[in-house]
Tab-separated table of C-alpha atoms in Angstrom:
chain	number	residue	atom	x	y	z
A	1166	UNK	CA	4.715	-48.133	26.166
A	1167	UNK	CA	1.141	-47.428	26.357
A	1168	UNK	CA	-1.531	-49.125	23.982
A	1169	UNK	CA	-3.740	-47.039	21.936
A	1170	UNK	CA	-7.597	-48.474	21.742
A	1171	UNK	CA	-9.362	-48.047	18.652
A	1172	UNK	CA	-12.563	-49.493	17.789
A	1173	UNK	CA	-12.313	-49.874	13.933
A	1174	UNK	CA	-8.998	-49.210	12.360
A	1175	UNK	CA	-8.478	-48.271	8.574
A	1176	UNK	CA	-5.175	-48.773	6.992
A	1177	UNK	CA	-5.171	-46.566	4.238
A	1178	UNK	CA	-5.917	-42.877	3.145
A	1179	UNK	CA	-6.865	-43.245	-0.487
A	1180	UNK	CA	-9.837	-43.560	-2.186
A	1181	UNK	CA	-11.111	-46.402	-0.254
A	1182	UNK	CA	-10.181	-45.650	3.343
A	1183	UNK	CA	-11.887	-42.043	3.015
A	1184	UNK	CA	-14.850	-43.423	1.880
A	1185	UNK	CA	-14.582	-46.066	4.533
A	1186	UNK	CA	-14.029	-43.042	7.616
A	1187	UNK	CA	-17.357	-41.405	5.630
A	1188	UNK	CA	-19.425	-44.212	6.232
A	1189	UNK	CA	-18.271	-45.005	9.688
A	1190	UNK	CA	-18.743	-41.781	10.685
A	1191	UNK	CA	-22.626	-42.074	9.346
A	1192	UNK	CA	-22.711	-45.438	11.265
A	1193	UNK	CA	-21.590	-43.638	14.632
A	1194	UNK	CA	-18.346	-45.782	14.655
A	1195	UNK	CA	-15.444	-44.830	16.367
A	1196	UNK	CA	-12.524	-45.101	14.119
A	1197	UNK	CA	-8.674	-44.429	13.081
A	1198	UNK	CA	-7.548	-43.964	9.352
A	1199	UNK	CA	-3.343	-44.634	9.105
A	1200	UNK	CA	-1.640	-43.976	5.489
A	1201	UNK	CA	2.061	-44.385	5.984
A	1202	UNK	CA	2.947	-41.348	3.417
A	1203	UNK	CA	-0.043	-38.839	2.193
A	1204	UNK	CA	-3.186	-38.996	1.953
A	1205	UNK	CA	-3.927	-40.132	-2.093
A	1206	UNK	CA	-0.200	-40.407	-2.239
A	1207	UNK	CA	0.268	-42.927	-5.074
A	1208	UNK	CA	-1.514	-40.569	-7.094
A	1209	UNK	CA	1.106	-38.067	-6.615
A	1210	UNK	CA	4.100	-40.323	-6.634
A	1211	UNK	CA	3.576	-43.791	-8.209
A	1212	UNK	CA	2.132	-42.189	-11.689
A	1213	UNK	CA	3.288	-40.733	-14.570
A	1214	UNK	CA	3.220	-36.577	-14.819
A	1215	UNK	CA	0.652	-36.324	-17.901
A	1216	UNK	CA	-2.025	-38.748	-15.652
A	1217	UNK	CA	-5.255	-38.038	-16.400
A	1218	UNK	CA	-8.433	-40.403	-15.144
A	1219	UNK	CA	-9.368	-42.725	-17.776
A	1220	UNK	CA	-13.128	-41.506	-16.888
A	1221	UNK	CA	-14.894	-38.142	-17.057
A	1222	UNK	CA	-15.328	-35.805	-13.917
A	1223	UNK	CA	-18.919	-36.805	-13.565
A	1224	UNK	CA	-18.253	-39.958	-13.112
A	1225	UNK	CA	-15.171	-40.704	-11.262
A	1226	UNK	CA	-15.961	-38.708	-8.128
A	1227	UNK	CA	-17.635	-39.716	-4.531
A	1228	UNK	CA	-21.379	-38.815	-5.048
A	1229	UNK	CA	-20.803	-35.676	-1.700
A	1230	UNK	CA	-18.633	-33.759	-3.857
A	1231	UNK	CA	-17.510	-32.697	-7.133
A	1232	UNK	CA	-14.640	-31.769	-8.565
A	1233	UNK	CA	-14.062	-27.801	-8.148
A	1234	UNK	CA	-13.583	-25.976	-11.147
A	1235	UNK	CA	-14.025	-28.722	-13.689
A	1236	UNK	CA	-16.380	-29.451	-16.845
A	1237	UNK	CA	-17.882	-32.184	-16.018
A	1238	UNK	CA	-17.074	-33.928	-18.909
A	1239	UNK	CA	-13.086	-33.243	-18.706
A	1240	UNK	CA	-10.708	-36.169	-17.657
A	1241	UNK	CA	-9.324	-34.867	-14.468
A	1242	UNK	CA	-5.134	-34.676	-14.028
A	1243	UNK	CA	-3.363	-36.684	-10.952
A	1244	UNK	CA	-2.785	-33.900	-8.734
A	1245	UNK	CA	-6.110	-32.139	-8.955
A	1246	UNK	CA	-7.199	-35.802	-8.184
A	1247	UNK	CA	-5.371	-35.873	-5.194
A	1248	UNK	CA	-6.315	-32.788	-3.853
A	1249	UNK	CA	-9.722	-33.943	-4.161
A	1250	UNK	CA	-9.196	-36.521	-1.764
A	1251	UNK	CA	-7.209	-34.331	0.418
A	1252	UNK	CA	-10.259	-31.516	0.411
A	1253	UNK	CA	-12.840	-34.811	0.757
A	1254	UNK	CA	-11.074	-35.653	3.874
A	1255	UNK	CA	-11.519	-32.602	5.450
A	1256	UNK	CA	-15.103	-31.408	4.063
A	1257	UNK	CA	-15.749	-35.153	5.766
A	1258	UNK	CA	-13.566	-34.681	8.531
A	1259	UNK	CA	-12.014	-37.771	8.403
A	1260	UNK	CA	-9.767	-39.152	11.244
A	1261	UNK	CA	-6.632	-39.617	8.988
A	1262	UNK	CA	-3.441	-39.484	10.409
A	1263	UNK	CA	-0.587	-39.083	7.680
A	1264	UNK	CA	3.017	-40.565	8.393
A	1265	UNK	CA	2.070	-43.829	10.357
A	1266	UNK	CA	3.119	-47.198	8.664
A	1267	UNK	CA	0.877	-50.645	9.616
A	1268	UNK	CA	4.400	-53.043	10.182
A	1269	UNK	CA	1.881	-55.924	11.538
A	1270	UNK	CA	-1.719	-56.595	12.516
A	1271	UNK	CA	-2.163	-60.456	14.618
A	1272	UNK	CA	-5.283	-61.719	16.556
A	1273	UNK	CA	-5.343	-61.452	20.332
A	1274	UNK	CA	-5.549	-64.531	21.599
A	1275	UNK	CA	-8.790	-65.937	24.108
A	1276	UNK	CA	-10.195	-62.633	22.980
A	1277	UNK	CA	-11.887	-60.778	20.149
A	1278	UNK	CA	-9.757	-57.969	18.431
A	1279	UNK	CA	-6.607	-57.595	16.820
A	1280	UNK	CA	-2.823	-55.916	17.952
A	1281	UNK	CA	-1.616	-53.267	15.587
A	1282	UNK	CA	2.088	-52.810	15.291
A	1283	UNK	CA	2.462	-49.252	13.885
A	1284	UNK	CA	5.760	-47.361	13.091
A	1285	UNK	CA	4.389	-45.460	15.991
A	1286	UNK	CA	3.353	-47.643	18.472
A	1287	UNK	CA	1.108	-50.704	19.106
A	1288	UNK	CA	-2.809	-49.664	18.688
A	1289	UNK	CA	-5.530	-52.347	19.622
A	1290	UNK	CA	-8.719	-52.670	17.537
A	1291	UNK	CA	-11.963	-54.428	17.231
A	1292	UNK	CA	-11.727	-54.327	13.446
A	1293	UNK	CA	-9.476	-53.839	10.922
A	1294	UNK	CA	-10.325	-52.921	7.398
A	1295	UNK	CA	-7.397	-53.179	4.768
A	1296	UNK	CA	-7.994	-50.387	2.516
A	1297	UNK	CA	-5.114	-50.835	0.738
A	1298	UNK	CA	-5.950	-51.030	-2.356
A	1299	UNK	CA	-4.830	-53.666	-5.691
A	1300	UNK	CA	-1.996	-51.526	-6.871
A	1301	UNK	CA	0.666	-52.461	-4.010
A	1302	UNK	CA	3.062	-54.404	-5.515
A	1303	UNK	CA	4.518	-53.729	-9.295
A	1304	UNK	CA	5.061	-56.656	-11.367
A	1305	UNK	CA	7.774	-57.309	-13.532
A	1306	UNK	CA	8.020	-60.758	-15.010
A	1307	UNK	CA	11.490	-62.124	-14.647
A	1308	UNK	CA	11.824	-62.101	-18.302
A	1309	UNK	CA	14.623	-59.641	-19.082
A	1310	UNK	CA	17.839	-59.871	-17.232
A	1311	UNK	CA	19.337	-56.695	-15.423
A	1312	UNK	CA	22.524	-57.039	-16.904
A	1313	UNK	CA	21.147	-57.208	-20.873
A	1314	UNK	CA	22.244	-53.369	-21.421
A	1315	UNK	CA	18.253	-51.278	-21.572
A	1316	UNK	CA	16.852	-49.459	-18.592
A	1317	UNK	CA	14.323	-51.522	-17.201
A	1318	UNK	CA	11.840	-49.657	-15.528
A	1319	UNK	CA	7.668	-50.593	-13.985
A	1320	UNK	CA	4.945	-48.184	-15.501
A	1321	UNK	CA	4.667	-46.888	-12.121
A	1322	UNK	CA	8.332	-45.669	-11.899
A	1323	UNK	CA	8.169	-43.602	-15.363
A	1324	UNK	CA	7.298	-40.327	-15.340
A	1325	UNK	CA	8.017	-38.414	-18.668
A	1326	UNK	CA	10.206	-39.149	-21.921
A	1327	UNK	CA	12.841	-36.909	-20.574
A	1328	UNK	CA	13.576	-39.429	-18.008
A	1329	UNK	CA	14.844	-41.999	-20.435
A	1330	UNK	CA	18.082	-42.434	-22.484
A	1331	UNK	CA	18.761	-41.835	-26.356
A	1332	UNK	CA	17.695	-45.184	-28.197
A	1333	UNK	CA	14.386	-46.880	-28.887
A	1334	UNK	CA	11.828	-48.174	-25.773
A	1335	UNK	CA	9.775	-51.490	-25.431
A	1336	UNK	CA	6.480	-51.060	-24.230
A	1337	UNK	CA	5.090	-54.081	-22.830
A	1338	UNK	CA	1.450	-54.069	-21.767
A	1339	UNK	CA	-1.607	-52.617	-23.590
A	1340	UNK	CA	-3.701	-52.076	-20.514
A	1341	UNK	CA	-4.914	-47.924	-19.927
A	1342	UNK	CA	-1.124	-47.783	-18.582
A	1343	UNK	CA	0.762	-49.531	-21.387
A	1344	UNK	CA	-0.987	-47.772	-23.936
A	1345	UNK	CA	-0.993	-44.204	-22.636
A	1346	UNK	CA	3.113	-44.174	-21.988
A	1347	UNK	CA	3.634	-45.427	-25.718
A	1348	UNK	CA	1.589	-42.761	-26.893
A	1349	UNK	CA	3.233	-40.675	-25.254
A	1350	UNK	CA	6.425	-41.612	-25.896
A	1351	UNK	CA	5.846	-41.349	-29.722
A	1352	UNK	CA	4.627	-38.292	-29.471
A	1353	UNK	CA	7.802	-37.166	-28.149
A	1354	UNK	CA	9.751	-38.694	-30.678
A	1355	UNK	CA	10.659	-41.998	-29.690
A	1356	UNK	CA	11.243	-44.847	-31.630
A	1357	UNK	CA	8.562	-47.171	-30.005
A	1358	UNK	CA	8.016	-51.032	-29.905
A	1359	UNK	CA	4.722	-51.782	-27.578
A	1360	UNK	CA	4.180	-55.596	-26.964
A	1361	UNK	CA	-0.003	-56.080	-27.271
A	1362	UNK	CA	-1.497	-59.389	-25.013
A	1363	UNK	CA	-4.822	-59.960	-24.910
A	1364	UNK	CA	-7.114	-57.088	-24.035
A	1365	UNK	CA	-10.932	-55.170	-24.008
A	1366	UNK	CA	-11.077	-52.096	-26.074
A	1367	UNK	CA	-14.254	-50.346	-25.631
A	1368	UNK	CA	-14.986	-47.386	-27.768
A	1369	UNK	CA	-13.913	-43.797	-25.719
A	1370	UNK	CA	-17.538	-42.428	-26.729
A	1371	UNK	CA	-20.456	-43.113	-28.744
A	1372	UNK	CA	-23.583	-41.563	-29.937
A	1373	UNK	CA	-22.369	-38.399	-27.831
A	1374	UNK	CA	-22.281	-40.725	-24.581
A	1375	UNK	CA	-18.813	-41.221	-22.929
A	1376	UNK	CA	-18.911	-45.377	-22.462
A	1377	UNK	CA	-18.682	-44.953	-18.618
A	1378	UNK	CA	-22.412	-44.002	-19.030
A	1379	UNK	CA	-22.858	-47.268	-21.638
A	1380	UNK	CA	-21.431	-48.850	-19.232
A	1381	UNK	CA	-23.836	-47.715	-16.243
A	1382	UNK	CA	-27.003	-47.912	-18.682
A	1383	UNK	CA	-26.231	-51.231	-19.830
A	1384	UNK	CA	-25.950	-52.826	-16.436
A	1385	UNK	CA	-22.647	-53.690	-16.418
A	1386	UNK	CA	-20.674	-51.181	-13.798
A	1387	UNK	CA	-23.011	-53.761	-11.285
A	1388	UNK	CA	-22.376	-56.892	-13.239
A	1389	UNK	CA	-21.491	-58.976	-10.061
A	1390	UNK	CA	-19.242	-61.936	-11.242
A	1391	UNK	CA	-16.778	-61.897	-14.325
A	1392	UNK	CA	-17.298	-64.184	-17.226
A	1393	UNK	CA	-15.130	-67.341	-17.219
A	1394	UNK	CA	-11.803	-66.692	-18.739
A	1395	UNK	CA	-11.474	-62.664	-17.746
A	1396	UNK	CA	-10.380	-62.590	-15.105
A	1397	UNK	CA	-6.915	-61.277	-16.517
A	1398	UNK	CA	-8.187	-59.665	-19.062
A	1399	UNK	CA	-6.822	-55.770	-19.539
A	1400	UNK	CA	-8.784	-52.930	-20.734
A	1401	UNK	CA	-7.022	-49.982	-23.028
A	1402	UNK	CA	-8.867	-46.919	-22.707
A	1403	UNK	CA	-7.404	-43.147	-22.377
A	1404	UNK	CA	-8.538	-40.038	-21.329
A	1405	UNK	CA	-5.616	-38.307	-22.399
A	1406	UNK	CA	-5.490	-35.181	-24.928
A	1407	UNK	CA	-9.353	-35.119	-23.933
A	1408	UNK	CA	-10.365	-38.105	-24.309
A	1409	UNK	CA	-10.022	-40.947	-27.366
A	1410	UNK	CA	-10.829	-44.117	-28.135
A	1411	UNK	CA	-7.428	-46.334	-28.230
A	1412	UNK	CA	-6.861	-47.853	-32.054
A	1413	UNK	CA	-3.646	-49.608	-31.981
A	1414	UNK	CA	-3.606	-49.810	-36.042
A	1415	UNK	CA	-3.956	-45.703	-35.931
A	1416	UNK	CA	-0.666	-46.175	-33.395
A	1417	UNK	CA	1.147	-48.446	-35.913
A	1418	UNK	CA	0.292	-45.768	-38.623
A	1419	UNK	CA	1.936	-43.163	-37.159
A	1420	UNK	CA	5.162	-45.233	-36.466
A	1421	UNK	CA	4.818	-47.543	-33.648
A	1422	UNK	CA	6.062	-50.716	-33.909
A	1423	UNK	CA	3.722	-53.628	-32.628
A	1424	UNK	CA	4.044	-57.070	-31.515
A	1425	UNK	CA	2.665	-60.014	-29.727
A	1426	UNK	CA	2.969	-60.855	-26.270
A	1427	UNK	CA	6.781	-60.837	-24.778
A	1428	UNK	CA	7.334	-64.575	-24.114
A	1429	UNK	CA	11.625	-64.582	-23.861
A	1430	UNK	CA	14.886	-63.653	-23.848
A	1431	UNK	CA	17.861	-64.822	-24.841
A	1432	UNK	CA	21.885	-63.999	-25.454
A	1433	UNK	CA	20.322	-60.227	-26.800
A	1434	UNK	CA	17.203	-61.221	-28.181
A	1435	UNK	CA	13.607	-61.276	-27.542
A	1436	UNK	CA	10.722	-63.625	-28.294
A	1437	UNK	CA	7.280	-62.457	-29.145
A	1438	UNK	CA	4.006	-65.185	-29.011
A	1439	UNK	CA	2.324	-65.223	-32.569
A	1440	UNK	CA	-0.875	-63.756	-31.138
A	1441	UNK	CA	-0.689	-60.297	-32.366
A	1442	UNK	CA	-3.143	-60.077	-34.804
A	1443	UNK	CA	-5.569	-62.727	-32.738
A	1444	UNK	CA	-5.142	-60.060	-29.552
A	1445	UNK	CA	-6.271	-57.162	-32.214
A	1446	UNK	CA	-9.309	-59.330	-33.125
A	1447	UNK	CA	-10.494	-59.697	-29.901
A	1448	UNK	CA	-10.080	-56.104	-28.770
A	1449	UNK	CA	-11.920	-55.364	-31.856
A	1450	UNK	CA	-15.070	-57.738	-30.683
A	1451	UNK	CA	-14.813	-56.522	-27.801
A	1452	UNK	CA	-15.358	-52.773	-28.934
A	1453	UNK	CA	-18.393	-54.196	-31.876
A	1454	UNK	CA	-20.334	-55.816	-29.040
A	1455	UNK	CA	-20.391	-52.765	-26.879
A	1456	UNK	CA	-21.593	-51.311	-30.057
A	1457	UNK	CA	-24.088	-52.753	-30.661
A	1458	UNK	CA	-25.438	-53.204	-27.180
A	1459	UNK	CA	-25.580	-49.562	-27.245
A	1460	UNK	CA	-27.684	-49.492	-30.633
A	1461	UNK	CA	-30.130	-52.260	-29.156
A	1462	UNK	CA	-30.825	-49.684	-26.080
A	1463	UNK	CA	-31.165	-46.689	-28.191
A	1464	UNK	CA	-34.082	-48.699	-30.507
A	1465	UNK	CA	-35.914	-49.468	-27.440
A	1466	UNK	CA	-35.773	-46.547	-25.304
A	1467	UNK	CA	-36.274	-44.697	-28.651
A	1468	UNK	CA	-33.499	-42.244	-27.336
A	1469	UNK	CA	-32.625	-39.147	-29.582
A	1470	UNK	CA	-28.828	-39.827	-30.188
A	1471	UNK	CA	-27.696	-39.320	-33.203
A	1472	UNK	CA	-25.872	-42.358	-35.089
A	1473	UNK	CA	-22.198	-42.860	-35.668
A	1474	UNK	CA	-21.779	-45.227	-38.640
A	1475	UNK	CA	-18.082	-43.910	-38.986
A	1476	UNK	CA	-17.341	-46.066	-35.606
A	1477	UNK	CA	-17.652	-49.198	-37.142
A	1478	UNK	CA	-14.793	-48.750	-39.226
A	1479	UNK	CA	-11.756	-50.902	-39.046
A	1480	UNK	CA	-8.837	-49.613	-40.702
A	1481	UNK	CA	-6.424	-52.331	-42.407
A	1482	UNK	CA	-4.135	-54.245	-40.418
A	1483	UNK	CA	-0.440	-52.556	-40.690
A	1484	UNK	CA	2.384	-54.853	-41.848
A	1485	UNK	CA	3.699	-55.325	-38.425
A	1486	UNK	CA	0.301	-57.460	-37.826
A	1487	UNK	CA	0.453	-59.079	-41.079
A	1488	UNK	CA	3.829	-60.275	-40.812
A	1489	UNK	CA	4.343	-59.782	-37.168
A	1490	UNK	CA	8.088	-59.865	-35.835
A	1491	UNK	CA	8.390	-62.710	-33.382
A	1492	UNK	CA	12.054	-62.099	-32.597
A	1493	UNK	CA	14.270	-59.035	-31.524
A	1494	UNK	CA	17.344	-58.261	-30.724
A	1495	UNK	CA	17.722	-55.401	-28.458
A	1496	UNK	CA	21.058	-53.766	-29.983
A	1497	UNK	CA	19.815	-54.356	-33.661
A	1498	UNK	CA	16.657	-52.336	-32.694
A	1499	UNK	CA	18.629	-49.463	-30.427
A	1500	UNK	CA	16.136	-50.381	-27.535
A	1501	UNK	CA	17.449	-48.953	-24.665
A	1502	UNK	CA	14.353	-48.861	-22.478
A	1503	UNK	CA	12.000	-51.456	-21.443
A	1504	UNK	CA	8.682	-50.353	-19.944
A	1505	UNK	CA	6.822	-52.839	-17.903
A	1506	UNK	CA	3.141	-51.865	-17.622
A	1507	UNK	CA	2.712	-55.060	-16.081
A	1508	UNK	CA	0.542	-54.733	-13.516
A	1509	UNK	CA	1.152	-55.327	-9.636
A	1510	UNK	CA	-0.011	-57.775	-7.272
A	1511	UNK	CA	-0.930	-57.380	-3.658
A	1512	UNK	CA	1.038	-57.612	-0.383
A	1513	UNK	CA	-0.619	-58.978	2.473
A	1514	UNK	CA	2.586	-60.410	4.539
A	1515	UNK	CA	2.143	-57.311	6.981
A	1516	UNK	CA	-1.147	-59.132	7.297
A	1517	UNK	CA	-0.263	-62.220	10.334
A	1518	UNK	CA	-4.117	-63.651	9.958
A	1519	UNK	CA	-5.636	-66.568	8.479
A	1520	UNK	CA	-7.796	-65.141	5.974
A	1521	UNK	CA	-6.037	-66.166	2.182
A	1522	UNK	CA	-6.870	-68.824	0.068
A	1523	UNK	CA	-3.484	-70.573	-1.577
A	1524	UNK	CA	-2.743	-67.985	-4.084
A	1525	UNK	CA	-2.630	-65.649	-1.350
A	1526	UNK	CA	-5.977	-63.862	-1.936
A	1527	UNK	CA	-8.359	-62.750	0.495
A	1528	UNK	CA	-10.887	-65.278	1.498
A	1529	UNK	CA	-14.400	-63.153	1.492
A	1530	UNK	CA	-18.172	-62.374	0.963
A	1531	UNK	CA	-18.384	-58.845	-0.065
A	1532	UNK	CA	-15.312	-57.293	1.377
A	1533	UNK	CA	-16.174	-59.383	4.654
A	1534	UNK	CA	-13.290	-62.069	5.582
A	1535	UNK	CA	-14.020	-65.113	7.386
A	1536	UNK	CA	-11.659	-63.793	9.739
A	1537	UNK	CA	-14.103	-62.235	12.056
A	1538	UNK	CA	-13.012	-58.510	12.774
A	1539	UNK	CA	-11.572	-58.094	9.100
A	1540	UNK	CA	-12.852	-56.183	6.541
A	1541	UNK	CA	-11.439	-56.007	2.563
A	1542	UNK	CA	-11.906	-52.672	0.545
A	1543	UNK	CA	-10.919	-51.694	-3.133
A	1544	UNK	CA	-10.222	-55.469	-4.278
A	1545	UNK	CA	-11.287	-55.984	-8.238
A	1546	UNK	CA	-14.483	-57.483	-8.055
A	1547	UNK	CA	-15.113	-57.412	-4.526
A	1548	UNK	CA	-19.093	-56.935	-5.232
A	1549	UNK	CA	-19.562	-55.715	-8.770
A	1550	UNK	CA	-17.817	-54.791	-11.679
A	1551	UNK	CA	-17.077	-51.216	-10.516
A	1552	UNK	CA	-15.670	-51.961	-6.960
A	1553	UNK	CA	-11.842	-50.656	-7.408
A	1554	UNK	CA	-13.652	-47.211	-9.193
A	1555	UNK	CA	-13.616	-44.192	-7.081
A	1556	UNK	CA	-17.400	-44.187	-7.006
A	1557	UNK	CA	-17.791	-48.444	-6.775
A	1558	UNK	CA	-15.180	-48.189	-3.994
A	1559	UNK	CA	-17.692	-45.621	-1.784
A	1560	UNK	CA	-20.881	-48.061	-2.162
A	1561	UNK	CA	-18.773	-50.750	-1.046
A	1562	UNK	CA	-17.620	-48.874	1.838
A	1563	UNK	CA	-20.877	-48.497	2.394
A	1564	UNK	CA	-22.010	-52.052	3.155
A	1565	UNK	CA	-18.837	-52.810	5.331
A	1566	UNK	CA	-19.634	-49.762	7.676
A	1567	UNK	CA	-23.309	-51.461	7.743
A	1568	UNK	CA	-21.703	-54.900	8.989
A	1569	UNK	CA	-19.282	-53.320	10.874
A	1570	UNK	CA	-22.420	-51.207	12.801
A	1571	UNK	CA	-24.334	-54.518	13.072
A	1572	UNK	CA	-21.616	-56.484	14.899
A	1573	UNK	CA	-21.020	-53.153	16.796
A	1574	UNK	CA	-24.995	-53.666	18.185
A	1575	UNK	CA	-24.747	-57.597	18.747
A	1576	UNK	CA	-21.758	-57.280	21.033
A	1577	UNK	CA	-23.838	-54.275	22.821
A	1578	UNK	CA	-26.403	-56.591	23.084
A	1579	UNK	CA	-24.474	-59.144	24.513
A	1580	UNK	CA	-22.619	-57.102	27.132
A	1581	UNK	CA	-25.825	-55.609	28.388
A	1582	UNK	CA	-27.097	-58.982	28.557
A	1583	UNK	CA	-24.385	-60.167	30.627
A	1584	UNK	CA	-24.034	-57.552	32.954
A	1585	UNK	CA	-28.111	-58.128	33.489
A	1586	UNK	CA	-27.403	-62.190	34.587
A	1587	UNK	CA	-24.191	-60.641	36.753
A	1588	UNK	CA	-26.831	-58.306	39.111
């Protein structure tokens, strides 16, 4: 079987590998995108069908192109996101090729580069950058067992209400994810517990600015290393029905049930941690202090925004904070459904190098491994605060195709060197 030869391969055709082909291209680097389904596919096919982006059009685009058709201030759906990035990849001309699964990448041995093992062949490459992204792998703590009687299903599996039986769901999660499906589900008529752990809550908009642009003003879309002690930490925010700021007391008042975090489960019942009303509290601090960072830069840039005393209001905790239900049972309550917006973890065993630390993270500077010839793109954090963004994601790609073209010139360098001492 013959070997394909690559010089920098890209596994993955979302956000992150097109923006890595962009920059390669601008770099003069010869390259090869694989995505094992479609292009953006987990948009299509991983998400639920009301989707929307949890920022505005202006802001959660590639800086080359907007999004056609589209107020900039509207909260985009997932397909027209997805066509985006399958209309970016041409308008960029992008090497993608659609269908082709990465089984296994190793290091040659007593030689620089790496041996692909594709669902289509072997291809050899200089470099490899994993632009896979975070969302790989959905989580769902072995808390519940299968045989306890409710659907159990990951946020990334659920789609709309319809697709659930009669009966009452858990919700557990208050992330964007967590949040958005319990609204939803509400709203459709469900009877709706939704489990709250600890979690950031900024404010949707305020003082007419969406807090994507508080965020960017303030400094802290580049804010390059996260505080001690969030590095778990969730953030509920929607940009569903237009946009809103996420108030889980408002929730509770229109007849959601909360509770704390989902610690057990046992012969029919569930445990709940008593940390309801401390998780509220610090989602609430969390929204005041963006608050009034946002006041201190208005006083002195002396910027004409009007003020918005009304957001500082805190309505009264419901009775399911003030005497929170730490325990129960599933038939008692008619759940049915359990909804794990849990999060997902990564899955690097396709991955035969040695370039993870313990935990099985990547060990890196910037997206660069200390496996020469790798590359990281898309990982939380991986330079600044807004790295796994659709726009933070393209100025990272940015400074891998710059280390990627500086290697590139050193090895020049040194073949043209060598072939001068062989004369």
């Amino acid at each position: 079987m013959s070997v394909e030869e690559v010089d920098t391969l890209v596994v993955g055709g979302g956000q992150a590998g097109l923006a890595m082909s962009e920059h390669l291209s601008k770099c003069g680097v010869p390259h090869l995108v694989l995505e094992r389904h479609r292009i953006a596919e987990r948009w299509r096919s991983e998400r639920w069908d009301s989707l929307v982006t949890n920022g505005p059009a202006w802001h959660d685009r590639f800086p080359g192109m907007e999004f056609p058709d589209t107020d900039p201030d509207a909260f985009v759906p997932k397909e027209e996101v997805a066509d985006y990035f399958v209309a970016y990849a041409q308008q960029i001309a992008a090497p993608v090729r659609c269908g082709v699964e990465v089984k296994e990448v190793r290091g040659n041995v007593g030689r620089p580069g790496f041996r692909v093992e594709t669902s289509e062949g072997v291809i050899e490459a200089n470099n490899v950058v994993v632009a896979t992204g975070p969302f790989q792998r959905p989580i769902i703590p072995a808390v519940v067992p299968e045989d306890a009687g409710a659907l159990q299903i990951h946020s990334s599996a659920y789609r709309n209400p319809r697709q659930l039986p009669e009966g009452a769901v858990l919700v557990v999660g208050a992330g964007s994810s967590g949040v958005q499906i319990a609204d939803e589900l509400l709203r459709a008529g469900k009877r709706v517990y939704l489990s709250v752990g600890p979690h950031d809550r900024p404010p949707r908009a305020y003082r007419q600015r969406d807090f994507c642009w508080w965020l960017g003003v303030l400094g802290k879309w580049d804010a390059q290393a996260q505080e001690p002690g969030t590095e778990h930490v969730t953030i509920s925010v929607s940009g569903a029905r237009g946009g809103h700021t996420v108030d889980f007391r408002r929730l509770a008042a229109q007849g959601m049930t909360l509770v704390g975090l989902t610690e057990s489960y046992k012969d029919g019942v569930l445990t709940f941690a008593p940390d309801l009303a401390e998780n509220l509290a610090r989602g609430d601090a969390n929204y005041m202090s963006l608050l009034d960072e946002a006041d201190a830069y208005v006083a002195r840039n002396g910027l004409d925004l009007p003020e918005e005393p009304d957001a500082r209001k805190i309505e009264a905790d419901p009775p399911c904070v003030t005497d929170p239900i730490r325990e129960l049972s599933l038939a008692e309550a008619g759940i049915t459904s359990i909804i794990w917006a849990t999060g997902f973890a990564v899955d690097y065993s396709w991955l035969k190098i040695d370039a993870f630390d313990e935990k099985g993270k990547p060990r890196h500077q910037r997206g660069v491994s200390v496996e020469s010839g790798i590359y990281f793109l898309g990982l939380p954090w991986q330079s600044r605060r807004g790295s796994s963004f659709i726009w933070g994601v393209w100025h990272d790609a940015k400074y891998l195709a710059d280390q990627i073209s500086t290697q590139r010139k050193y090895l020049e360098y040194h073949e043209s060197a060598r072939h001068k001492s062989q004369r």
